[in-house]
Amino acid sequence: MTETAQVLIHDITPHLSSFDHPGTIITPQQSRSLSTLRMHKSEGYALDWSPLITQGKLLTGDNDGKIYVTTRTDGGVFATDSRPFTGHSSSVEDLQWSPNERNVFASASSDGTVRIWDVRSKSHTPALSVKVSTTDVNVLSWSHQTVHLLATGADDGEWAVWDLRQWKSSSSTTTPSTSTTTSTGSKPVAAFTFHKQQITSLEWHPRDDSIVAVACGDNTLTLWDLAVELDDEESRDTAGVPDVPPQLLFVHWMEMVKECHWHAQIPGCVMATGGGGVG
């Protein structure tokens, strides 16, 4: 998505194939976008392809809080629903489709909420909205192994794990501009304040639902094991070191780390990008 609010869709098949055939020349035509979408009126950062719809279904969110759904038709044309999904009062920071429900997705916003949506909704409003932070919610990640678990990372450095089955509360507020009810009483099943600057990326391990990778603006990439539990008599610090949770497995320094992802074929490999390149 560009600064001019355009969404460019590219076919990178020739570029990937060139790795298997050294000397391959990529033509200008092969580098052009297949489609340019112009439905947004402001720039945005949130994008996600559905992992369950093979022909292609794309979510895009912008700084006006609007979310659009674009579907690739049988004829190869990308068609966007002209009615956006609305409910956020500020920018959409991240979007992710449910790993097991083809019509459901989640969104994170700088309004401090995470919202769950159903694309079949005629009202195009969220089915559920939960206030998870008093600051911007920058990123979210849906567990692929335990699908009722959702992780979020906020601007104040806190990241948390939420059980979607518990997202019901009698304490709620209604957004004036919509009929959406926002729950304010939900509590995370785990929350960590080890990081002191904004969380820039986080992702569940694709095969182990207790392992999470977290990238932060403090120039660190950390790995966490949520399977580590504490008895009442045990210290909440690691080896008596204050403010180091026992669930923290590993800390890697990386300048201006912005994004991290687990390798799909190599279970123990994490890739990250930052100001110093790729690591």
mmCIF file of N, CA and C in Angstrom, residues 108-115 129-139 152-160 162 167 182-188 191-193 198-199:
data_model
loop_
_atom_site.group_PDB
_atom_site.id
_atom_site.type_symbol
_atom_site.label_atom_id
_atom_site.label_comp_id
_atom_site.label_asym_id
_atom_site.label_seq_id
_atom_site.Cartn_x
_atom_site.Cartn_y
_atom_site.Cartn_z
ATOM 1 N N ALA A 108 -6.617 -4.604 14.638
ATOM 2 C CA ALA A 108 -6.035 -3.854 15.753
ATOM 3 C C ALA A 108 -5.942 -2.395 15.343
ATOM 4 N N SER A 109 -6.162 -1.494 16.304
ATOM 5 C CA SER A 109 -6.240 -0.077 15.952
ATOM 6 C C SER A 109 -5.542 0.792 16.984
ATOM 7 N N SER A 110 -5.203 1.997 16.548
ATOM 8 C CA SER A 110 -4.627 2.985 17.458
ATOM 9 C C SER A 110 -5.673 3.544 18.420
ATOM 10 N N ASP A 111 -6.935 3.120 18.281
ATOM 11 C CA ASP A 111 -7.949 3.510 19.270
ATOM 12 C C ASP A 111 -7.915 2.605 20.505
ATOM 13 N N GLY A 112 -6.951 1.661 20.540
ATOM 14 C CA GLY A 112 -6.759 0.797 21.704
ATOM 15 C C GLY A 112 -7.606 -0.449 21.717
ATOM 16 N N THR A 113 -8.348 -0.695 20.635
ATOM 17 C CA THR A 113 -9.233 -1.855 20.606
ATOM 18 C C THR A 113 -8.771 -2.901 19.598
ATOM 19 N N VAL A 114 -9.234 -4.129 19.852
ATOM 20 C CA VAL A 114 -9.182 -5.209 18.877
ATOM 21 C C VAL A 114 -10.618 -5.586 18.577
ATOM 22 N N ARG A 115 -10.935 -5.733 17.307
ATOM 23 C CA ARG A 115 -12.308 -6.039 16.908
ATOM 24 C C ARG A 115 -12.346 -7.302 16.049
ATOM 25 N N SER A 129 -15.987 -6.124 20.070
ATOM 26 C CA SER A 129 -14.937 -5.118 20.223
ATOM 27 C C SER A 129 -14.459 -5.129 21.666
ATOM 28 N N VAL A 130 -13.138 -5.205 21.853
ATOM 29 C CA VAL A 130 -12.580 -5.252 23.205
ATOM 30 C C VAL A 130 -11.467 -4.219 23.336
ATOM 31 N N LYS A 131 -11.519 -3.439 24.398
ATOM 32 C CA LYS A 131 -10.466 -2.470 24.709
ATOM 33 C C LYS A 131 -9.323 -3.230 25.363
ATOM 34 N N VAL A 132 -8.192 -3.360 24.653
ATOM 35 C CA VAL A 132 -7.083 -4.157 25.165
ATOM 36 C C VAL A 132 -5.910 -3.304 25.639
ATOM 37 N N SER A 133 -5.938 -1.992 25.339
ATOM 38 C CA SER A 133 -4.819 -1.142 25.748
ATOM 39 C C SER A 133 -5.276 0.311 25.839
ATOM 40 N N THR A 134 -4.577 1.081 26.672
ATOM 41 C CA THR A 134 -4.830 2.520 26.735
ATOM 42 C C THR A 134 -3.989 3.260 25.708
ATOM 43 N N THR A 135 -3.133 2.537 24.975
ATOM 44 C CA THR A 135 -2.322 3.121 23.911
ATOM 45 C C THR A 135 -2.652 2.431 22.594
ATOM 46 N N ASP A 136 -1.928 2.791 21.538
ATOM 47 C CA ASP A 136 -2.144 2.171 20.234
ATOM 48 C C ASP A 136 -1.888 0.664 20.304
ATOM 49 N N VAL A 137 -2.749 -0.108 19.656
ATOM 50 C CA VAL A 137 -2.493 -1.538 19.474
ATOM 51 C C VAL A 137 -1.870 -1.691 18.091
ATOM 52 N N ASN A 138 -0.583 -1.979 18.062
ATOM 53 C CA ASN A 138 0.160 -1.959 16.800
ATOM 54 C C ASN A 138 0.030 -3.242 15.994
ATOM 55 N N VAL A 139 0.012 -4.385 16.691
ATOM 56 C CA VAL A 139 0.081 -5.669 15.989
ATOM 57 C C VAL A 139 -0.764 -6.710 16.708
ATOM 58 N N THR A 152 -1.555 -9.731 21.217
ATOM 59 C CA THR A 152 -1.534 -8.334 20.786
ATOM 60 C C THR A 152 -0.293 -7.640 21.328
ATOM 61 N N GLY A 153 0.182 -6.640 20.590
ATOM 62 C CA GLY A 153 1.324 -5.837 21.027
ATOM 63 C C GLY A 153 0.985 -4.369 20.930
ATOM 64 N N ALA A 154 1.311 -3.603 21.984
ATOM 65 C CA ALA A 154 0.877 -2.212 22.066
ATOM 66 C C ALA A 154 2.044 -1.231 22.053
ATOM 67 N N ASP A 155 1.699 0.044 21.977
ATOM 68 C CA ASP A 155 2.688 1.114 21.859
ATOM 69 C C ASP A 155 3.459 1.347 23.152
ATOM 70 N N ASP A 156 2.902 0.901 24.288
ATOM 71 C CA ASP A 156 3.589 1.100 25.561
ATOM 72 C C ASP A 156 4.557 -0.033 25.894
ATOM 73 N N GLY A 157 4.729 -0.990 24.979
ATOM 74 C CA GLY A 157 5.665 -2.089 25.182
ATOM 75 C C GLY A 157 5.045 -3.349 25.746
ATOM 76 N N GLU A 158 3.783 -3.283 26.123
ATOM 77 C CA GLU A 158 3.139 -4.481 26.670
ATOM 78 C C GLU A 158 2.614 -5.367 25.551
ATOM 79 N N TRP A 159 2.842 -6.670 25.689
ATOM 80 C CA TRP A 159 2.177 -7.605 24.789
ATOM 81 C C TRP A 159 1.414 -8.612 25.638
ATOM 82 N N ALA A 160 0.306 -9.094 25.107
ATOM 83 C CA ALA A 160 -0.599 -9.914 25.901
ATOM 84 C C ALA A 160 -1.222 -11.003 25.045
ATOM 85 N N TRP A 162 -4.803 -13.270 24.700
ATOM 86 C CA TRP A 162 -6.220 -13.202 25.042
ATOM 87 C C TRP A 162 -6.918 -14.487 24.630
ATOM 88 N N TRP A 167 -14.122 -13.283 25.906
ATOM 89 C CA TRP A 167 -14.409 -11.902 25.533
ATOM 90 C C TRP A 167 -15.896 -11.590 25.646
ATOM 91 N N THR A 182 -18.359 -2.096 23.012
ATOM 92 C CA THR A 182 -16.962 -2.354 23.308
ATOM 93 C C THR A 182 -16.811 -2.838 24.744
ATOM 94 N N SER A 183 -16.295 -4.042 24.903
ATOM 95 C CA SER A 183 -16.080 -4.599 26.227
ATOM 96 C C SER A 183 -14.848 -3.963 26.858
ATOM 97 N N THR A 184 -14.965 -3.590 28.129
ATOM 98 C CA THR A 184 -13.837 -2.965 28.834
ATOM 99 C C THR A 184 -13.391 -3.791 30.035
ATOM 100 N N GLY A 185 -14.025 -4.946 30.266
ATOM 101 C CA GLY A 185 -13.701 -5.714 31.455
ATOM 102 C C GLY A 185 -12.909 -6.979 31.196
ATOM 103 N N SER A 186 -12.605 -7.294 29.939
ATOM 104 C CA SER A 186 -11.858 -8.508 29.628
ATOM 105 C C SER A 186 -10.417 -8.401 30.097
ATOM 106 N N LYS A 187 -9.866 -9.521 30.574
ATOM 107 C CA LYS A 187 -8.489 -9.561 31.041
ATOM 108 C C LYS A 187 -7.691 -10.590 30.251
ATOM 109 N N PRO A 188 -6.429 -10.310 29.969
ATOM 110 C CA PRO A 188 -5.616 -11.270 29.225
ATOM 111 C C PRO A 188 -5.275 -12.488 30.082
ATOM 112 N N ALA A 191 0.197 -11.458 30.262
ATOM 113 C CA ALA A 191 0.624 -10.127 29.824
ATOM 114 C C ALA A 191 2.043 -9.880 30.308
ATOM 115 N N PHE A 192 2.854 -9.227 29.472
ATOM 116 C CA PHE A 192 4.270 -9.015 29.782
ATOM 117 C C PHE A 192 4.663 -7.566 29.503
ATOM 118 N N THR A 193 5.376 -6.979 30.452
ATOM 119 C CA THR A 193 5.824 -5.583 30.327
ATOM 120 C C THR A 193 7.343 -5.500 30.322
ATOM 121 N N GLN A 198 7.610 0.542 21.948
ATOM 122 C CA GLN A 198 6.505 -0.003 21.162
ATOM 123 C C GLN A 198 6.816 -1.388 20.601
ATOM 124 N N ILE A 199 5.810 -2.265 20.658
ATOM 125 C CA ILE A 199 5.912 -3.573 20.016
ATOM 126 C C ILE A 199 5.651 -3.371 18.523
#
